[in-house]
PDB file of C-alpha atoms in Angstrom:
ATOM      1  CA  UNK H 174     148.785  21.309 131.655  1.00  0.00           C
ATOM      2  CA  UNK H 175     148.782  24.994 132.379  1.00  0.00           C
ATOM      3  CA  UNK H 176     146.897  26.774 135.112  1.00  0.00           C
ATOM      4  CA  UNK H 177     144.312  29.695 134.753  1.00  0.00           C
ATOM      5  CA  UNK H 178     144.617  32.424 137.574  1.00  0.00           C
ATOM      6  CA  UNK H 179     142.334  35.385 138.197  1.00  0.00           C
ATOM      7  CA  UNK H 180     144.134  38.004 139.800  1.00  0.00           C
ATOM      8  CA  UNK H 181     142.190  40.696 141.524  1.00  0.00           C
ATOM      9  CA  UNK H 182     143.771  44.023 142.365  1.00  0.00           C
ATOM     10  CA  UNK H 183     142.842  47.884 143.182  1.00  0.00           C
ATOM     11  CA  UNK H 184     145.846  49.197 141.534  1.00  0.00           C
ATOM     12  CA  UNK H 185     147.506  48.015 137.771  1.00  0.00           C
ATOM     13  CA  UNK H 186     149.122  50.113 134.951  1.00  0.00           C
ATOM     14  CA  UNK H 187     148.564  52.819 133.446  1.00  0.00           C
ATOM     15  CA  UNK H 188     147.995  53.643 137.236  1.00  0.00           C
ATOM     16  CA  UNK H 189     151.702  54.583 138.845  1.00  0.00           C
ATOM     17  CA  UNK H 190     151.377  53.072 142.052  1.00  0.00           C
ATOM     18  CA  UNK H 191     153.937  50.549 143.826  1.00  0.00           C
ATOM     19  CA  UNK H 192     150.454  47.781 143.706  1.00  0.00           C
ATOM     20  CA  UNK H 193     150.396  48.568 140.193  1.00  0.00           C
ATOM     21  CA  UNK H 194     153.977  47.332 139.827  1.00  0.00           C
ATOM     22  CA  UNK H 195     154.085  44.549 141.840  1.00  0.00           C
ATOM     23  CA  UNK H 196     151.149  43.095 140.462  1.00  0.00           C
ATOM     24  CA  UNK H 197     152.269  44.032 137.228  1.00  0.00           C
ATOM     25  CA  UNK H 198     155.257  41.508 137.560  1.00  0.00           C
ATOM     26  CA  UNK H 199     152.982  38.900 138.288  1.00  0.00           C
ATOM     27  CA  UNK H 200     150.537  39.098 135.532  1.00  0.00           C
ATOM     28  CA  UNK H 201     153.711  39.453 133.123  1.00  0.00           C
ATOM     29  CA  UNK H 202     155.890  36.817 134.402  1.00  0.00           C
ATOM     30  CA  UNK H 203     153.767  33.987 135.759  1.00  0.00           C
ATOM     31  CA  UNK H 204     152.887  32.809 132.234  1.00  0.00           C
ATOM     32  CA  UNK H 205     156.738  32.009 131.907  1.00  0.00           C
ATOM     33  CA  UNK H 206     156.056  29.291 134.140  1.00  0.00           C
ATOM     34  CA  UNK H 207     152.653  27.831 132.841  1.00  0.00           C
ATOM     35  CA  UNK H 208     150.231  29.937 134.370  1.00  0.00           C
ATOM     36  CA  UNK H 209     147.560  31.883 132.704  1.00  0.00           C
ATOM     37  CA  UNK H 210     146.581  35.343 134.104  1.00  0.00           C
ATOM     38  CA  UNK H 211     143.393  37.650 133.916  1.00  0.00           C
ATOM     39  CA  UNK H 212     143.777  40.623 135.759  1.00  0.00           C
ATOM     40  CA  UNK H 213     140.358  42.080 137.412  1.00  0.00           C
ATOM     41  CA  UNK H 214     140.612  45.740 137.842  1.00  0.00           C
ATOM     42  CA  UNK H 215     139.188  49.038 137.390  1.00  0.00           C
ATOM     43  CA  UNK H 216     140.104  51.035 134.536  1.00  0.00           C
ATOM     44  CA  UNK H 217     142.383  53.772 135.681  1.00  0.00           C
ATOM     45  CA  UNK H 218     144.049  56.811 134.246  1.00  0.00           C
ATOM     46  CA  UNK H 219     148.199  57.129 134.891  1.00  0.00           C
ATOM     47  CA  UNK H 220     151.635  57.525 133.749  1.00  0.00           C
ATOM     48  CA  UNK H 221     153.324  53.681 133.414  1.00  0.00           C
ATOM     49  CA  UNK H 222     154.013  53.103 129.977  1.00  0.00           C
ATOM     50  CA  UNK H 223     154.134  48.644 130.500  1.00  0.00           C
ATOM     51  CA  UNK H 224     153.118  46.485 126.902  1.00  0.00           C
ATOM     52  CA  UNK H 225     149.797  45.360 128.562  1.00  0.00           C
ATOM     53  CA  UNK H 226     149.179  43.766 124.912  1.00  0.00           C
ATOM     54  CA  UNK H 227     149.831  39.908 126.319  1.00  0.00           C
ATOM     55  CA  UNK H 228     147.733  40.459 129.563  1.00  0.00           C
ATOM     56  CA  UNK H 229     143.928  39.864 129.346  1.00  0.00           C
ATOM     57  CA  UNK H 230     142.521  42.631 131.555  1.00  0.00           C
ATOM     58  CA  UNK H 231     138.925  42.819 133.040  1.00  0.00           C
ATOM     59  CA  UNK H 232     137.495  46.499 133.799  1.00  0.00           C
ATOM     60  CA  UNK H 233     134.019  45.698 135.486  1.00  0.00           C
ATOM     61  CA  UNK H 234     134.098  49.883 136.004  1.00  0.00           C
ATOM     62  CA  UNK H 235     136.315  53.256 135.913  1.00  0.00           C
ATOM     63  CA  UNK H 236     137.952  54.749 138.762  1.00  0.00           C
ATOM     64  CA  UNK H 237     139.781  57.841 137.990  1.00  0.00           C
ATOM     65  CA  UNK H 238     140.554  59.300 141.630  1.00  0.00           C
ATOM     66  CA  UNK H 239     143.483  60.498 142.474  1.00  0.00           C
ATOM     67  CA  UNK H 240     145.625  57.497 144.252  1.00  0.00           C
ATOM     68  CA  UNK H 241     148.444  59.004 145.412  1.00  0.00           C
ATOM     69  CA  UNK H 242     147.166  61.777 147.734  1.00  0.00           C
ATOM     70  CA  UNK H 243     148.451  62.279 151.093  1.00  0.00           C
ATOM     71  CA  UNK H 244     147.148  65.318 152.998  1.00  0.00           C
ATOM     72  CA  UNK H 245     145.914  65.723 156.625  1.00  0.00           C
ATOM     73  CA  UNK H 246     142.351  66.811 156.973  1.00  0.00           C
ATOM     74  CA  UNK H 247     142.362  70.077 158.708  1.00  0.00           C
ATOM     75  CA  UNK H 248     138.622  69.993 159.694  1.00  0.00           C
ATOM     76  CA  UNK H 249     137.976  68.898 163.049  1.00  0.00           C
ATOM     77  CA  UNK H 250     134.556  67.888 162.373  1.00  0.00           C
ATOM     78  CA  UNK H 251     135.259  65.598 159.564  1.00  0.00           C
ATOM     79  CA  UNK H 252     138.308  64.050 161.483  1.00  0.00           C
ATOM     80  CA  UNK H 253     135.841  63.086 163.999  1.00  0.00           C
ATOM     81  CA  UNK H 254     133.031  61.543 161.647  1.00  0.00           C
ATOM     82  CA  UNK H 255     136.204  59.785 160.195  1.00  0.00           C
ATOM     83  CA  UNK H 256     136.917  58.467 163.730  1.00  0.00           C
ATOM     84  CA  UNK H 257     133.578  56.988 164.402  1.00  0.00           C
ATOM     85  CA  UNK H 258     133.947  54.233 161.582  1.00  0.00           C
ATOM     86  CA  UNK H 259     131.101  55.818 159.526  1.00  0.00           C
ATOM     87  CA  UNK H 260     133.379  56.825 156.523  1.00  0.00           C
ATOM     88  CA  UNK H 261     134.706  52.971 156.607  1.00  0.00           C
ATOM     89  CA  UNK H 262     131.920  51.211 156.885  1.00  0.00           C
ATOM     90  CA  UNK H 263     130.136  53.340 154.082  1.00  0.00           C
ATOM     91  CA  UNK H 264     132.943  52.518 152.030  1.00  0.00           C
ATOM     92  CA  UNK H 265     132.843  48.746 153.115  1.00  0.00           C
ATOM     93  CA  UNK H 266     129.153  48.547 152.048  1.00  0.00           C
ATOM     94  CA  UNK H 267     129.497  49.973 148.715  1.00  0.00           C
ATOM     95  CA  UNK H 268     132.685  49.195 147.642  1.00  0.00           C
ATOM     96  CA  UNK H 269     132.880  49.094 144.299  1.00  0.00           C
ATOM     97  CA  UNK H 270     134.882  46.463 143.554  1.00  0.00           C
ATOM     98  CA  UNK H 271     133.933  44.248 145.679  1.00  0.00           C
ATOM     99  CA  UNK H 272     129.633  44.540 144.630  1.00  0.00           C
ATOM    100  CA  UNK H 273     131.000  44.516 140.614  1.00  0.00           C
ATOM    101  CA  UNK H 274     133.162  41.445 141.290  1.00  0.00           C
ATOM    102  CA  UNK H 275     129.698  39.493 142.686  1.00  0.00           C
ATOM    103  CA  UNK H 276     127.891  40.783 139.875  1.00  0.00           C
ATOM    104  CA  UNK H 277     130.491  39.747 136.927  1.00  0.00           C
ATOM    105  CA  UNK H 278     131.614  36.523 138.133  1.00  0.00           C
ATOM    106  CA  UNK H 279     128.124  33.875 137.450  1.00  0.00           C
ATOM    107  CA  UNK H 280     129.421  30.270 137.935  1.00  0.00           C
ATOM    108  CA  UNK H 281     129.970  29.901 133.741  1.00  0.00           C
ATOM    109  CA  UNK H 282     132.780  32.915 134.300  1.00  0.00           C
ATOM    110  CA  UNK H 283     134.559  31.495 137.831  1.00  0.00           C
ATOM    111  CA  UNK H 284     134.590  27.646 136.646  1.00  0.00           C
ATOM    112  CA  UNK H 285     137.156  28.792 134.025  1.00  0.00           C
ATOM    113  CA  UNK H 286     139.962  29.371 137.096  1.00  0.00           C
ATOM    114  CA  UNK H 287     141.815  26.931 138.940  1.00  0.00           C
ATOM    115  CA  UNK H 288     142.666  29.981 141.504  1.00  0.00           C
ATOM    116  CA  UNK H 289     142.112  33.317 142.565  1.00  0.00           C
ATOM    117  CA  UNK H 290     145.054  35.367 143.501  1.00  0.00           C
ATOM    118  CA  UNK H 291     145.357  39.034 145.558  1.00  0.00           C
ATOM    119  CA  UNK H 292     147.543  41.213 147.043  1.00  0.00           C
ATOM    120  CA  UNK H 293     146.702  42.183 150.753  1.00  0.00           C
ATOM    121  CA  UNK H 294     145.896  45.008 151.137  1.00  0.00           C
ATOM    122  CA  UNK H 295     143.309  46.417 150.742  1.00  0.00           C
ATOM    123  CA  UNK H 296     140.402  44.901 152.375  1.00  0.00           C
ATOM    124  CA  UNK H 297     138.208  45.254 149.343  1.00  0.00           C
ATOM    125  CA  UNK H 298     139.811  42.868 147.149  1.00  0.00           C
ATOM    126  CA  UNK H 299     140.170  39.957 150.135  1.00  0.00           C
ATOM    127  CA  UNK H 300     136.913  40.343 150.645  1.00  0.00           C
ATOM    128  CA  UNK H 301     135.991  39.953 146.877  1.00  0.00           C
ATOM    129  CA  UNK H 302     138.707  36.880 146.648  1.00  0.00           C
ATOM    130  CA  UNK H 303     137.608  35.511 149.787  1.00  0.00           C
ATOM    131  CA  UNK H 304     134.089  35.557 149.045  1.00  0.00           C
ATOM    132  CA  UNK H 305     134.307  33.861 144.947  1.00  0.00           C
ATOM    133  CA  UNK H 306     136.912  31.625 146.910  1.00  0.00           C
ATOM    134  CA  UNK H 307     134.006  30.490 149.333  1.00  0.00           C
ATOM    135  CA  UNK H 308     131.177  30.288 146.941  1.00  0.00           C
ATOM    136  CA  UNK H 309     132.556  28.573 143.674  1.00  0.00           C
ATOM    137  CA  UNK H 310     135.371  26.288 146.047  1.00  0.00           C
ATOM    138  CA  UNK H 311     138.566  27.498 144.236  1.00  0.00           C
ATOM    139  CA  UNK H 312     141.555  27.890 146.227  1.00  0.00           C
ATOM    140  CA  UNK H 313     142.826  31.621 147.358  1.00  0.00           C
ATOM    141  CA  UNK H 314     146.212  32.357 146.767  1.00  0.00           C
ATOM    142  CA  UNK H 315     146.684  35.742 149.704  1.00  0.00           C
ATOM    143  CA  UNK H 316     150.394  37.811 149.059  1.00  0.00           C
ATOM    144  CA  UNK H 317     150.770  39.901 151.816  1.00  0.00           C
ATOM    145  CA  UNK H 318     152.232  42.737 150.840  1.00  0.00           C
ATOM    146  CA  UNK H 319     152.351  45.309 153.434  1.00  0.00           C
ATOM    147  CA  UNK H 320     152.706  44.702 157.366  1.00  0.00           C
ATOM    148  CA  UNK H 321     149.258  45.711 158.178  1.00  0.00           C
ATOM    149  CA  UNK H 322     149.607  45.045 161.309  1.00  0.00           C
ATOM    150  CA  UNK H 323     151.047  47.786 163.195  1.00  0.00           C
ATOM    151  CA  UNK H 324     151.123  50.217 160.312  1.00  0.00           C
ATOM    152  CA  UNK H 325     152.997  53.246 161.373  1.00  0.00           C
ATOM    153  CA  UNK H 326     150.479  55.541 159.029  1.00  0.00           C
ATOM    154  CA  UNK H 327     147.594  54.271 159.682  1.00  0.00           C
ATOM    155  CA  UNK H 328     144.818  55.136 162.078  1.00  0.00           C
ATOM    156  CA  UNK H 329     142.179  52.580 161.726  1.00  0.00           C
ATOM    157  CA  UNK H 330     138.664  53.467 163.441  1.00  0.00           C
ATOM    158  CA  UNK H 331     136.639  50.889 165.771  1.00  0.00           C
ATOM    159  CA  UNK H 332     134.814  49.585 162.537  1.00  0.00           C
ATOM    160  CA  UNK H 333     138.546  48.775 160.770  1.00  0.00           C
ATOM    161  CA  UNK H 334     139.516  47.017 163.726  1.00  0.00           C
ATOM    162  CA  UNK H 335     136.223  45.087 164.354  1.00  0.00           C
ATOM    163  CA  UNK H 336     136.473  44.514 160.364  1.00  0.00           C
ATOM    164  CA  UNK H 337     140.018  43.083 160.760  1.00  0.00           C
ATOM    165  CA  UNK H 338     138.951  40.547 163.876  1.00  0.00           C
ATOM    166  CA  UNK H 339     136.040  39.306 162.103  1.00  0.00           C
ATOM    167  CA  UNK H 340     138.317  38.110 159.062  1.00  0.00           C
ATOM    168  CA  UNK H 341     140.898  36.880 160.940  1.00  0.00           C
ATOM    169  CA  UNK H 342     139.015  34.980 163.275  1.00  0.00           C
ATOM    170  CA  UNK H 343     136.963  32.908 160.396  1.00  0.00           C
ATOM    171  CA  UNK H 344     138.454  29.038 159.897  1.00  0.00           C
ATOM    172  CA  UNK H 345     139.875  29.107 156.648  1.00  0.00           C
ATOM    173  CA  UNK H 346     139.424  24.752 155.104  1.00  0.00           C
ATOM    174  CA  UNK H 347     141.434  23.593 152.907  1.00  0.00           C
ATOM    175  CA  UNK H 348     140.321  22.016 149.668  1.00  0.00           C
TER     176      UNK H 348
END
């Protein structure tokens, strides 16, 4: 008996991004060993040429930002707004993947999945797991990927850290 995964992620090729690898691997090589993968992300634009033939791929939308963009924001104004948590929690109410995800997955869609698998981080996509996890009762497979904690380039505001304590602090049962 083989088992059916739904892996949801931010970043997969074409987009060149070290998520995009990583989760690459997983959706290529995990069927070696009896277990199915669908990969849930947007569609993106990029440079890694991978044979995505074999891996079924859901695009519930496009995202064609730039991903790998570092600057520092020389606008003291904007650093500040970006300080108070309003940028964040924007972003954490209409986060795109995370409102598509809801909308796509009706109980006929999720049944089909013995688990849902992410990489951490971002937020966005354990919130999405977490959440189909809760609702339909399928197990949540979580690879942290980064240390998150104590992030030497990150700044989070209050609202990241609130954010971070609420999910934390929720019991997690098994099933």
């Amino acid at each position: 008996m083989s088992l059916k995964i739904l892996l949801i992620t931010n970043f997969f090729p074409p987009a060149n991004t070290v998520a995009s690898h990583r989760l690459y691997s997983f959706a290529r090589y995990l069927p070696e060993f009896g277990i199915d993968v669908d990969v849930f992300t947007p569609e993106r634009k990029g440079t890694l040429t991978y044979d995505l033939q074999s891996i079924k791929q859901i695009h519930p939308y496009q995202d064609f930002s730039e991903i790998n963009k570092f600057s520092r924001d020389s606008n003291y104004l904007r650093s500040l707004v970006r300080l108070t948590g309003l940028v964040p929690l924007f972003r954490y109410l209409h986060n795109q993947i995370y409102l598509k995800g809801k909308s796509y997955f009706l109980k006929e869609r999720i049944q089909s999945y013995d688990a849902i698998f992410i990489s951490f981080g971002p937020e966005n996509v354990l919130r999405l797991g977490q959440y189909l996890s809760r609702k339909f009762r399928i197990p949540l497979i979580i690879d942290y990927r980064d240390l998150w904690l104590n992030y030497l380039f990150s700044n989070p505001s209050l609202f990241d850290q609130l954010l971070s304590l609420i999910h934390i602090s929720e019991p997690t049962r098994p099933y």
